[in-house]
Amino acid sequence: MKKQIFVFAIITVFCLFAAGCQKKEESASAKEPVSQDIFAMDTYMTVTAYGDAAKDAVSDAVLEIERLDGLLSTGNEESEVYALNAAGGGNISEDTAYLLERSLEIWKDTEGKFEIAIYPLMEAWGFADGNYKVPSAESLQRLLTLADSADIIFDEKNAAVSFKKEGMKIDFGGIAKGYTSARIMDIFREHGITSGMVSLGGNVQVMGSKPDGSLWRVAIQNPSDTGAYLGVLETKDRAVITSGGYERYFEQDGVAYHHILDPATGYPADSGLTSVTIVSADGTLADALSTSLFIMGRERALNYWQDHSDEFDTILMEEDGTLYVTEGIAEQFTSEAEVNVIKRQS
Amino acid sequence: MGITLKNYTPQVYEVKAGQTAIEEPGNHSEEEDAAGETETETESEAKTAAKGSFDLKDGVYQGEGQGFGGKIKVSVEIKDKKIAKITVDSVEADDPAFFNRAKEVIERMISAQSLDVDVVSGATYSSRGIINAVKNALTGQKDTSAAQNAGGAAAQAAGSGKVDKVKESGTYKDGTYYGKGTGFGGTLKVKVVIKNGKIKSIKITEHNDGSNYIQKASAILDKIISAQSTNVDTISGATYSSAGIVEAVRDALDQAKTTKKKNKTNNKKNNNKKDKDNNNNQSATPAGSLPYKDGVYYGTGEGYMGDITVAVVIQNKTITAILITETDGDGQEFLDKARAVADNVVKQQNTNVDLVSGATYSSRGILEAIKNALAQAAGDSEGGKETEKPSETEKPSETEKPSETEKPSETEKPAVSIYLDGEYTASVLCSPDADEDFDAYTLSAKVTIQGDKIVSITDIAGSGDGYMQEDSIYINRAADGTKKIKGIVAQILEKNGTDQIDIVSGATCSSNALIDACRQVLESAKRPEEAK
């Protein structure tokens, strides 16, 4: 009974204003966003678009997410990646081929820090199924020999892939969400959407600017406090993707083990960085680089940026809370904390 | 998380039907504000003159009780052997949101003139704390219950998917202990056996979760035993069930503690040695300059599984607190994140962020709710609405769901009756398509037809081997819809048929099954002559 009164009171308050605002809302309907939330790729996702075709664009985007999830999931027995891992190779479709190509390219470019062949190690640590455990040093050593993209043979012509070693498995987990958000931007474009945004489990990509022409305001999660932000980035037409050891991890004997494994050691990366944000027009690249730079550590990450500053910008946070922001986005980034701006070396 | 709210002293106004919705702070006599460390005053006058039965001298008696997070102190005024007034003097650490709800027991005690009143559900610890404090004041009886330790933070909130780490003593008194937690579908109970000071075995004695989830989640039992600690990770894919298990085990271990001590909560999962934490401990709300009048404003946004309603408290042009007052189907894990977003709005004094990179959860629903609340605040400040009469506010608006009795326009009324009146029950198989991840189950519904009109659709439920507790969320979503999407029931009643019904997104299968069930009913309800 009590609850009913309460609900009624809310409705009452609501109606009061609804009645007064109705006209305004109608005329502004074109500017009202269409939004949908879905759970896919093991995470929460939100797709939002503005404009006349927003409804179709959003539903097509959701279909695309579901399609890619069905293709790339390592756990889904019907997925292409699952079949590939089970059989040690096989023919692949266009999307998978593209992702493989990009993955190998970024693997080379990051000197192996981005590694899709890391999956056997992810399994050993239990990050694949949630049965977390610290593997023995022996088994890690053995599995490390399987985790090398150099042993992936990709026949582009025939769209066929094979693994040189038995037991090798790949996982596009470090790049799939970025690719998905990039694909959604394509879909938005096809529908003539000029203003929209997606968040795929914290992987953000925005299209254009907000309907009123202002920039999107994308906050960066603070790794040590879910109730706080590192800062806010104003941006348009960019992917803003953040990696940190804070979202997925487990503890054993007082030690926290997070899910970003260093392919060089087989252990969770311990580079001194707690959060890496990549800002790039290329969502696929941004996703792959966020983990890669996290593994590299500040110095190497910033060196890498110097060589690729035309492709992306980055926001780094170290264990002691020091913040670094690269030149290209320094002016658009605001933070309560002190920010060290990294300039390009000409 | 949640911490931010703790230090506020939000002005909270009770909204009642038939009153002006938002009261001015000045003319507020019934319930004046809430929890805080400094001072609080809750006064409730005895309105009904029950007979005095407290054999005490007139005067003010003080007492204390154990709330959820810490001590609650009260003053009880006795006049003519009756409780004339109960004032809350201080609240150590209870969450204002819970505590406010809990304060209902004060009125209960005064009007009943008895200390034997029911606790407020959903704020059990806080309300028990108040009752015990009053008992302590009047009878001297001490409240022996210990403060809920960190595990309790999850305990009060049902169905926590997230498990915080707690400090544990590591050694326990031998014996068998029973504990209670909340899994996905409801209460989950465990039996914990302690031997030689160690956790020897754990058994789930009762649960309301899907058996395959429980089976999956059971892996956590071994983890707890081998780690001799409940600070283990939940089982992914069975997060709620495993979190419920942890909660229940903690509850049991609490009773097995060798020393009773108050644990300070230690919710931080981060073990960064240099964690500065400067945002987290912010105790003062930054002063704002919002163009809104003081008051409590409500707004609703859409979460993942249903609506989220928030109450935004504005004081001195500042958002002093945001309380999540109602949620439909979203789990605790989602709500924790939502609360973090709310805390942030309080800190920043605006909702000026579109998205958060690196946060797994979308904050859209909660931000939407807060914005809606602020939009009301803006409208309120312009319109000077406090002068309006309550009667006007009660006028139903077009945004309301059509009531079940709504009649289709008369012109549509067919001359000859098509359907036979009666109650029909139909069952339809709801089976997942390739992309959906659940087992097929049977959805049934009772449809009542009267005078060729579908007058009600009730008893909508799932059953069958594949039916699981979780499915009910989808069924409810399909039937009732959300604030934005009209539910199937409302649509069918409105259209008096099953044509052109929009499915409720996020509950596609249940929606289709429900429409099919109604279609079946209409088919079988046709008068024989019509069927020809």
PDB file of N, CA, C and O in Angstrom, chain A residues 2 8-9 12-13 16 35 37 43-44 46 197 201-202 204 210 216-219 221 224 226-229 240 242 246-247 249-251 336, chain B residues 1 14-15 17 21 165 233 268-270 279-280 303-304 340 344 347 352-362 364 376 385 388 393:
ATOM      1  N   LYS A   2       1.791   1.239   0.865  1.00  0.00           N
ATOM      2  CA  LYS A   2       2.704   2.367   0.995  1.00  0.00           C
ATOM      3  C   LYS A   2       3.377   2.637  -0.349  1.00  0.00           C
ATOM      4  O   LYS A   2       3.505   3.759  -0.787  1.00  0.00           O
ATOM      5  N   PHE A   8       2.393   6.486  -6.985  1.00  0.00           N
ATOM      6  CA  PHE A   8       1.384   7.411  -7.447  1.00  0.00           C
ATOM      7  C   PHE A   8       1.905   8.844  -7.360  1.00  0.00           C
ATOM      8  O   PHE A   8       1.726   9.660  -8.247  1.00  0.00           O
ATOM      9  N   ALA A   9       2.594   9.107  -6.279  1.00  0.00           N
ATOM     10  CA  ALA A   9       3.124  10.451  -6.093  1.00  0.00           C
ATOM     11  C   ALA A   9       4.116  10.783  -7.184  1.00  0.00           C
ATOM     12  O   ALA A   9       4.131  11.887  -7.723  1.00  0.00           O
ATOM     13  N   THR A  12       2.290  11.531 -10.268  1.00  0.00           N
ATOM     14  CA  THR A  12       1.676  12.838 -10.139  1.00  0.00           C
ATOM     15  C   THR A  12       2.666  13.929 -10.509  1.00  0.00           C
ATOM     16  O   THR A  12       2.398  14.813 -11.309  1.00  0.00           O
ATOM     17  N   VAL A  13       3.828  13.836  -9.925  1.00  0.00           N
ATOM     18  CA  VAL A  13       4.851  14.844 -10.193  1.00  0.00           C
ATOM     19  C   VAL A  13       5.199  14.829 -11.679  1.00  0.00           C
ATOM     20  O   VAL A  13       5.347  15.853 -12.318  1.00  0.00           O
ATOM     21  N   LEU A  16       2.542  16.413 -14.065  1.00  0.00           N
ATOM     22  CA  LEU A  16       2.546  17.848 -13.949  1.00  0.00           C
ATOM     23  C   LEU A  16       3.465  18.452 -14.993  1.00  0.00           C
ATOM     24  O   LEU A  16       3.124  19.394 -15.693  1.00  0.00           O
ATOM     25  N   SER A  35      18.203   5.004 -28.532  1.00  0.00           N
ATOM     26  CA  SER A  35      19.260   4.321 -27.807  1.00  0.00           C
ATOM     27  C   SER A  35      18.856   2.896 -27.507  1.00  0.00           C
ATOM     28  O   SER A  35      17.698   2.625 -27.259  1.00  0.00           O
ATOM     29  N   ASP A  37      20.307  -0.684 -25.341  1.00  0.00           N
ATOM     30  CA  ASP A  37      21.319  -1.370 -24.533  1.00  0.00           C
ATOM     31  C   ASP A  37      21.258  -2.851 -24.834  1.00  0.00           C
ATOM     32  O   ASP A  37      20.178  -3.416 -24.920  1.00  0.00           O
ATOM     33  N   THR A  43      29.833  -8.282 -22.174  1.00  0.00           N
ATOM     34  CA  THR A  43      29.850  -6.974 -21.534  1.00  0.00           C
ATOM     35  C   THR A  43      28.589  -6.189 -21.886  1.00  0.00           C
ATOM     36  O   THR A  43      27.793  -6.607 -22.710  1.00  0.00           O
ATOM     37  N   TYR A  44      28.418  -5.071 -21.221  1.00  0.00           N
ATOM     38  CA  TYR A  44      27.266  -4.223 -21.467  1.00  0.00           C
ATOM     39  C   TYR A  44      27.562  -3.225 -22.585  1.00  0.00           C
ATOM     40  O   TYR A  44      28.617  -2.635 -22.618  1.00  0.00           O
ATOM     41  N   THR A  46      25.949  -0.035 -25.230  1.00  0.00           N
ATOM     42  CA  THR A  46      24.904   0.942 -25.503  1.00  0.00           C
ATOM     43  C   THR A  46      25.161   1.572 -26.861  1.00  0.00           C
ATOM     44  O   THR A  46      26.280   1.961 -27.157  1.00  0.00           O
ATOM     45  N   MET A 197      26.771   7.693 -30.857  1.00  0.00           N
ATOM     46  CA  MET A 197      27.860   7.200 -30.010  1.00  0.00           C
ATOM     47  C   MET A 197      27.588   5.759 -29.589  1.00  0.00           C
ATOM     48  O   MET A 197      26.449   5.310 -29.535  1.00  0.00           O
ATOM     49  N   GLY A 201      31.103  -1.861 -23.510  1.00  0.00           N
ATOM     50  CA  GLY A 201      31.828  -2.210 -22.297  1.00  0.00           C
ATOM     51  C   GLY A 201      32.960  -1.244 -21.992  1.00  0.00           C
ATOM     52  O   GLY A 201      34.048  -1.659 -21.604  1.00  0.00           O
ATOM     53  N   GLY A 202      32.699   0.023 -22.146  1.00  0.00           N
ATOM     54  CA  GLY A 202      33.719   1.014 -21.838  1.00  0.00           C
ATOM     55  C   GLY A 202      34.561   1.423 -23.031  1.00  0.00           C
ATOM     56  O   GLY A 202      35.350   2.355 -22.950  1.00  0.00           O
ATOM     57  N   VAL A 204      34.537   3.364 -26.069  1.00  0.00           N
ATOM     58  CA  VAL A 204      33.652   4.410 -26.578  1.00  0.00           C
ATOM     59  C   VAL A 204      34.077   4.824 -27.982  1.00  0.00           C
ATOM     60  O   VAL A 204      35.263   4.938 -28.271  1.00  0.00           O
ATOM     61  N   LYS A 210      27.864  16.400 -31.113  1.00  0.00           N
ATOM     62  CA  LYS A 210      26.510  16.297 -30.589  1.00  0.00           C
ATOM     63  C   LYS A 210      25.557  17.059 -31.519  1.00  0.00           C
ATOM     64  O   LYS A 210      25.995  17.904 -32.294  1.00  0.00           O
ATOM     65  N   TRP A 216      31.478  15.932 -28.056  1.00  0.00           N
ATOM     66  CA  TRP A 216      31.087  14.922 -27.066  1.00  0.00           C
ATOM     67  C   TRP A 216      32.010  15.050 -25.869  1.00  0.00           C
ATOM     68  O   TRP A 216      33.205  15.298 -26.019  1.00  0.00           O
ATOM     69  N   ARG A 217      31.465  14.831 -24.714  1.00  0.00           N
ATOM     70  CA  ARG A 217      32.297  14.843 -23.507  1.00  0.00           C
ATOM     71  C   ARG A 217      32.439  13.403 -23.009  1.00  0.00           C
ATOM     72  O   ARG A 217      31.492  12.812 -22.518  1.00  0.00           O
ATOM     73  N   VAL A 218      33.625  12.867 -23.177  1.00  0.00           N
ATOM     74  CA  VAL A 218      33.875  11.483 -22.789  1.00  0.00           C
ATOM     75  C   VAL A 218      34.756  11.476 -21.539  1.00  0.00           C
ATOM     76  O   VAL A 218      35.886  11.961 -21.570  1.00  0.00           O
ATOM     77  N   ALA A 219      34.219  10.973 -20.462  1.00  0.00           N
ATOM     78  CA  ALA A 219      34.999  10.900 -19.230  1.00  0.00           C
ATOM     79  C   ALA A 219      35.873   9.654 -19.273  1.00  0.00           C
ATOM     80  O   ALA A 219      35.548   8.665 -19.909  1.00  0.00           O
ATOM     81  N   GLN A 221      37.486   6.730 -17.017  1.00  0.00           N
ATOM     82  CA  GLN A 221      37.346   6.067 -15.724  1.00  0.00           C
ATOM     83  C   GLN A 221      38.634   6.151 -14.910  1.00  0.00           C
ATOM     84  O   GLN A 221      39.723   5.919 -15.431  1.00  0.00           O
ATOM     85  N   SER A 224      41.369   3.686  -9.897  1.00  0.00           N
ATOM     86  CA  SER A 224      41.389   3.369  -8.469  1.00  0.00           C
ATOM     87  C   SER A 224      40.092   3.757  -7.770  1.00  0.00           C
ATOM     88  O   SER A 224      39.950   3.582  -6.580  1.00  0.00           O
ATOM     89  N   THR A 226      35.883   3.844  -8.813  1.00  0.00           N
ATOM     90  CA  THR A 226      34.836   3.806  -9.835  1.00  0.00           C
ATOM     91  C   THR A 226      33.939   5.034  -9.786  1.00  0.00           C
ATOM     92  O   THR A 226      33.220   5.309 -10.724  1.00  0.00           O
ATOM     93  N   GLY A 227      33.981   5.749  -8.698  1.00  0.00           N
ATOM     94  CA  GLY A 227      33.132   6.930  -8.603  1.00  0.00           C
ATOM     95  C   GLY A 227      33.800   8.200  -9.088  1.00  0.00           C
ATOM     96  O   GLY A 227      33.291   9.288  -8.909  1.00  0.00           O
ATOM     97  N   ALA A 228      34.969   8.056  -9.691  1.00  0.00           N
ATOM     98  CA  ALA A 228      35.674   9.259 -10.100  1.00  0.00           C
ATOM     99  C   ALA A 228      36.215   9.110 -11.514  1.00  0.00           C
ATOM    100  O   ALA A 228      36.327   8.015 -12.038  1.00  0.00           O
ATOM    101  N   TYR A 229      36.536  10.214 -12.105  1.00  0.00           N
ATOM    102  CA  TYR A 229      37.101  10.216 -13.447  1.00  0.00           C
ATOM    103  C   TYR A 229      38.543  10.727 -13.396  1.00  0.00           C
ATOM    104  O   TYR A 229      38.895  11.549 -12.569  1.00  0.00           O
ATOM    105  N   VAL A 240      37.498   6.291 -28.172  1.00  0.00           N
ATOM    106  CA  VAL A 240      38.206   6.580 -26.922  1.00  0.00           C
ATOM    107  C   VAL A 240      38.160   5.282 -26.106  1.00  0.00           C
ATOM    108  O   VAL A 240      37.132   4.922 -25.533  1.00  0.00           O
ATOM    109  N   THR A 242      39.829   2.661 -23.283  1.00  0.00           N
ATOM    110  CA  THR A 242      40.667   2.629 -22.090  1.00  0.00           C
ATOM    111  C   THR A 242      40.899   1.195 -21.627  1.00  0.00           C
ATOM    112  O   THR A 242      39.968   0.402 -21.579  1.00  0.00           O
ATOM    113  N   TYR A 246      41.987  -2.952 -13.756  1.00  0.00           N
ATOM    114  CA  TYR A 246      41.040  -2.828 -12.666  1.00  0.00           C
ATOM    115  C   TYR A 246      39.690  -3.482 -12.930  1.00  0.00           C
ATOM    116  O   TYR A 246      38.912  -3.701 -12.029  1.00  0.00           O
ATOM    117  N   GLU A 247      39.382  -3.766 -14.191  1.00  0.00           N
ATOM    118  CA  GLU A 247      38.047  -4.285 -14.460  1.00  0.00           C
ATOM    119  C   GLU A 247      37.950  -5.801 -14.274  1.00  0.00           C
ATOM    120  O   GLU A 247      37.008  -6.302 -13.702  1.00  0.00           O
ATOM    121  N   TYR A 249      40.038  -8.942 -12.796  1.00  0.00           N
ATOM    122  CA  TYR A 249      41.209  -9.425 -12.073  1.00  0.00           C
ATOM    123  C   TYR A 249      40.762 -10.374 -10.983  1.00  0.00           C
ATOM    124  O   TYR A 249      39.577 -10.460 -10.670  1.00  0.00           O
ATOM    125  N   PHE A 250      41.684 -11.110 -10.446  1.00  0.00           N
ATOM    126  CA  PHE A 250      41.362 -11.922  -9.280  1.00  0.00           C
ATOM    127  C   PHE A 250      42.518 -11.843  -8.306  1.00  0.00           C
ATOM    128  O   PHE A 250      43.603 -11.360  -8.642  1.00  0.00           O
ATOM    129  N   GLU A 251      42.264 -12.268  -7.082  1.00  0.00           N
ATOM    130  CA  GLU A 251      43.319 -12.201  -6.078  1.00  0.00           C
ATOM    131  C   GLU A 251      43.612 -13.580  -5.537  1.00  0.00           C
ATOM    132  O   GLU A 251      42.715 -14.394  -5.340  1.00  0.00           O
ATOM    133  N   GLU A 336      41.146  17.313 -12.972  1.00  0.00           N
ATOM    134  CA  GLU A 336      41.413  18.010 -11.713  1.00  0.00           C
ATOM    135  C   GLU A 336      42.862  17.798 -11.295  1.00  0.00           C
ATOM    136  O   GLU A 336      43.430  18.588 -10.571  1.00  0.00           O
TER     137      GLU A 336
ATOM    138  N   MET B   1      32.288   4.260  -3.639  1.00  0.00           N
ATOM    139  CA  MET B   1      30.952   3.694  -3.804  1.00  0.00           C
ATOM    140  C   MET B   1      30.143   3.908  -2.539  1.00  0.00           C
ATOM    141  O   MET B   1      30.541   3.492  -1.479  1.00  0.00           O
ATOM    142  N   GLU B  14       9.150  13.815   2.391  1.00  0.00           N
ATOM    143  CA  GLU B  14       8.286  12.697   2.058  1.00  0.00           C
ATOM    144  C   GLU B  14       7.194  13.191   1.132  1.00  0.00           C
ATOM    145  O   GLU B  14       6.577  14.215   1.354  1.00  0.00           O
ATOM    146  N   VAL B  15       6.983  12.461   0.088  1.00  0.00           N
ATOM    147  CA  VAL B  15       5.971  12.865  -0.864  1.00  0.00           C
ATOM    148  C   VAL B  15       4.735  12.023  -0.637  1.00  0.00           C
ATOM    149  O   VAL B  15       4.793  10.813  -0.580  1.00  0.00           O
ATOM    150  N   ALA B  17       0.564  11.450  -1.681  1.00  0.00           N
ATOM    151  CA  ALA B  17      -0.510  11.785  -2.592  1.00  0.00           C
ATOM    152  C   ALA B  17      -1.468  12.726  -1.885  1.00  0.00           C
ATOM    153  O   ALA B  17      -1.689  12.630  -0.693  1.00  0.00           O
ATOM    154  N   ALA B  21       3.162  18.161  -4.075  1.00  0.00           N
ATOM    155  CA  ALA B  21       4.172  17.122  -4.178  1.00  0.00           C
ATOM    156  C   ALA B  21       5.458  17.461  -3.452  1.00  0.00           C
ATOM    157  O   ALA B  21       6.057  16.618  -2.803  1.00  0.00           O
ATOM    158  N   LYS B 165      35.897  -7.108  -0.870  1.00  0.00           N
ATOM    159  CA  LYS B 165      36.760  -7.862   0.035  1.00  0.00           C
ATOM    160  C   LYS B 165      36.471  -7.447   1.469  1.00  0.00           C
ATOM    161  O   LYS B 165      36.144  -6.303   1.741  1.00  0.00           O
ATOM    162  N   ASP B 233      37.056 -14.651  -5.939  1.00  0.00           N
ATOM    163  CA  ASP B 233      36.308 -14.062  -7.021  1.00  0.00           C
ATOM    164  C   ASP B 233      35.048 -14.852  -7.312  1.00  0.00           C
ATOM    165  O   ASP B 233      35.019 -16.064  -7.167  1.00  0.00           O
ATOM    166  N   LYS B 268      37.573  -0.885  -0.574  1.00  0.00           N
ATOM    167  CA  LYS B 268      38.449  -0.598  -1.707  1.00  0.00           C
ATOM    168  C   LYS B 268      39.068  -1.879  -2.233  1.00  0.00           C
ATOM    169  O   LYS B 268      39.648  -2.651  -1.516  1.00  0.00           O
ATOM    170  N   LYS B 269      38.905  -2.065  -3.507  1.00  0.00           N
ATOM    171  CA  LYS B 269      39.521  -3.241  -4.069  1.00  0.00           C
ATOM    172  C   LYS B 269      40.935  -2.941  -4.517  1.00  0.00           C
ATOM    173  O   LYS B 269      41.729  -3.812  -4.740  1.00  0.00           O
ATOM    174  N   ASN B 270      41.213  -1.690  -4.606  1.00  0.00           N
ATOM    175  CA  ASN B 270      42.497  -1.309  -5.142  1.00  0.00           C
ATOM    176  C   ASN B 270      43.554  -1.432  -4.060  1.00  0.00           C
ATOM    177  O   ASN B 270      43.397  -0.964  -2.938  1.00  0.00           O
ATOM    178  N   ASN B 279      39.702  11.842  -4.287  1.00  0.00           N
ATOM    179  CA  ASN B 279      38.324  12.087  -4.677  1.00  0.00           C
ATOM    180  C   ASN B 279      37.360  11.385  -3.754  1.00  0.00           C
ATOM    181  O   ASN B 279      36.283  11.857  -3.497  1.00  0.00           O
ATOM    182  N   ASN B 280      37.829  10.247  -3.299  1.00  0.00           N
ATOM    183  CA  ASN B 280      36.932   9.369  -2.580  1.00  0.00           C
ATOM    184  C   ASN B 280      36.520   9.917  -1.233  1.00  0.00           C
ATOM    185  O   ASN B 280      35.417   9.692  -0.773  1.00  0.00           O
ATOM    186  N   GLY B 303      17.366   1.645 -17.526  1.00  0.00           N
ATOM    187  CA  GLY B 303      18.564   0.849 -17.285  1.00  0.00           C
ATOM    188  C   GLY B 303      18.608  -0.300 -18.273  1.00  0.00           C
ATOM    189  O   GLY B 303      17.953  -0.250 -19.312  1.00  0.00           O
ATOM    190  N   TYR B 304      19.310  -1.350 -17.926  1.00  0.00           N
ATOM    191  CA  TYR B 304      19.396  -2.465 -18.865  1.00  0.00           C
ATOM    192  C   TYR B 304      18.136  -3.294 -18.876  1.00  0.00           C
ATOM    193  O   TYR B 304      17.633  -3.678 -19.907  1.00  0.00           O
ATOM    194  N   ALA B 340      27.843   5.005  -8.524  1.00  0.00           N
ATOM    195  CA  ALA B 340      29.115   5.699  -8.727  1.00  0.00           C
ATOM    196  C   ALA B 340      28.907   6.897  -9.644  1.00  0.00           C
ATOM    197  O   ALA B 340      29.470   7.972  -9.427  1.00  0.00           O
ATOM    198  N   ASN B 344      29.327  10.905  -8.783  1.00  0.00           N
ATOM    199  CA  ASN B 344      30.106  11.800  -9.610  1.00  0.00           C
ATOM    200  C   ASN B 344      29.356  13.061  -9.957  1.00  0.00           C
ATOM    201  O   ASN B 344      29.920  14.150 -10.017  1.00  0.00           O
ATOM    202  N   LYS B 347      29.557  15.312  -7.136  1.00  0.00           N
ATOM    203  CA  LYS B 347      30.874  15.959  -7.068  1.00  0.00           C
ATOM    204  C   LYS B 347      31.024  17.056  -8.095  1.00  0.00           C
ATOM    205  O   LYS B 347      31.537  18.123  -7.835  1.00  0.00           O
ATOM    206  N   ASN B 352      27.394  16.793 -17.139  1.00  0.00           N
ATOM    207  CA  ASN B 352      28.020  17.115 -18.410  1.00  0.00           C
ATOM    208  C   ASN B 352      28.953  16.075 -19.001  1.00  0.00           C
ATOM    209  O   ASN B 352      29.963  16.421 -19.581  1.00  0.00           O
ATOM    210  N   VAL B 353      28.679  14.849 -18.817  1.00  0.00           N
ATOM    211  CA  VAL B 353      29.511  13.837 -19.436  1.00  0.00           C
ATOM    212  C   VAL B 353      28.595  12.955 -20.264  1.00  0.00           C
ATOM    213  O   VAL B 353      27.514  12.584 -19.835  1.00  0.00           O
ATOM    214  N   ASP B 354      29.000  12.667 -21.487  1.00  0.00           N
ATOM    215  CA  ASP B 354      28.140  11.870 -22.346  1.00  0.00           C
ATOM    216  C   ASP B 354      28.379  10.379 -22.156  1.00  0.00           C
ATOM    217  O   ASP B 354      27.459   9.581 -22.207  1.00  0.00           O
ATOM    218  N   LEU B 355      29.630  10.015 -21.975  1.00  0.00           N
ATOM    219  CA  LEU B 355      29.987   8.607 -21.849  1.00  0.00           C
ATOM    220  C   LEU B 355      31.236   8.506 -20.997  1.00  0.00           C
ATOM    221  O   LEU B 355      31.966   9.464 -20.834  1.00  0.00           O
ATOM    222  N   VAL B 356      31.463   7.302 -20.493  1.00  0.00           N
ATOM    223  CA  VAL B 356      32.680   7.083 -19.720  1.00  0.00           C
ATOM    224  C   VAL B 356      33.493   5.987 -20.396  1.00  0.00           C
ATOM    225  O   VAL B 356      33.024   4.872 -20.571  1.00  0.00           O
ATOM    226  N   SER B 357      34.708   6.324 -20.794  1.00  0.00           N
ATOM    227  CA  SER B 357      35.579   5.332 -21.400  1.00  0.00           C
ATOM    228  C   SER B 357      36.253   4.529 -20.304  1.00  0.00           C
ATOM    229  O   SER B 357      36.751   5.085 -19.331  1.00  0.00           O
ATOM    230  N   GLY B 358      36.238   3.231 -20.454  1.00  0.00           N
ATOM    231  CA  GLY B 358      36.922   2.387 -19.472  1.00  0.00           C
ATOM    232  C   GLY B 358      35.996   1.887 -18.384  1.00  0.00           C
ATOM    233  O   GLY B 358      36.389   1.088 -17.565  1.00  0.00           O
ATOM    234  N   ALA B 359      34.765   2.365 -18.376  1.00  0.00           N
ATOM    235  CA  ALA B 359      33.802   1.860 -17.402  1.00  0.00           C
ATOM    236  C   ALA B 359      32.931   0.842 -18.111  1.00  0.00           C
ATOM    237  O   ALA B 359      32.286   1.162 -19.088  1.00  0.00           O
ATOM    238  N   THR B 360      32.946  -0.354 -17.603  1.00  0.00           N
ATOM    239  CA  THR B 360      32.236  -1.429 -18.291  1.00  0.00           C
ATOM    240  C   THR B 360      30.764  -1.117 -18.467  1.00  0.00           C
ATOM    241  O   THR B 360      30.148  -1.511 -19.432  1.00  0.00           O
ATOM    242  N   TYR B 361      30.219  -0.400 -17.517  1.00  0.00           N
ATOM    243  CA  TYR B 361      28.787  -0.205 -17.531  1.00  0.00           C
ATOM    244  C   TYR B 361      28.421   1.138 -18.118  1.00  0.00           C
ATOM    245  O   TYR B 361      29.059   2.137 -17.867  1.00  0.00           O
ATOM    246  N   SER B 362      27.402   1.126 -18.879  1.00  0.00           N
ATOM    247  CA  SER B 362      26.899   2.363 -19.421  1.00  0.00           C
ATOM    248  C   SER B 362      26.229   3.150 -18.317  1.00  0.00           C
ATOM    249  O   SER B 362      25.564   2.604 -17.469  1.00  0.00           O
ATOM    250  N   ARG B 364      24.241   5.611 -19.066  1.00  0.00           N
ATOM    251  CA  ARG B 364      23.209   6.372 -19.750  1.00  0.00           C
ATOM    252  C   ARG B 364      21.897   6.432 -18.970  1.00  0.00           C
ATOM    253  O   ARG B 364      21.301   7.485 -18.805  1.00  0.00           O
ATOM    254  N   GLN B 376      12.866  18.697 -14.244  1.00  0.00           N
ATOM    255  CA  GLN B 376      11.715  19.018 -13.398  1.00  0.00           C
ATOM    256  C   GLN B 376      12.043  20.169 -12.483  1.00  0.00           C
ATOM    257  O   GLN B 376      11.236  21.059 -12.277  1.00  0.00           O
ATOM    258  N   LYS B 385       5.524  26.292  -8.878  1.00  0.00           N
ATOM    259  CA  LYS B 385       4.448  25.337  -8.862  1.00  0.00           C
ATOM    260  C   LYS B 385       3.841  25.076  -7.479  1.00  0.00           C
ATOM    261  O   LYS B 385       2.809  24.470  -7.358  1.00  0.00           O
ATOM    262  N   GLU B 388       0.223  25.701  -6.928  1.00  0.00           N
ATOM    263  CA  GLU B 388      -0.807  24.911  -7.574  1.00  0.00           C
ATOM    264  C   GLU B 388      -1.542  24.016  -6.614  1.00  0.00           C
ATOM    265  O   GLU B 388      -1.012  23.556  -5.626  1.00  0.00           O
ATOM    266  N   THR B 393      -2.742  18.430  -9.959  1.00  0.00           N
ATOM    267  CA  THR B 393      -1.607  17.561 -10.233  1.00  0.00           C
ATOM    268  C   THR B 393      -2.051  16.123 -10.425  1.00  0.00           C
ATOM    269  O   THR B 393      -1.341  15.316 -10.960  1.00  0.00           O
TER     270      THR B 393
END
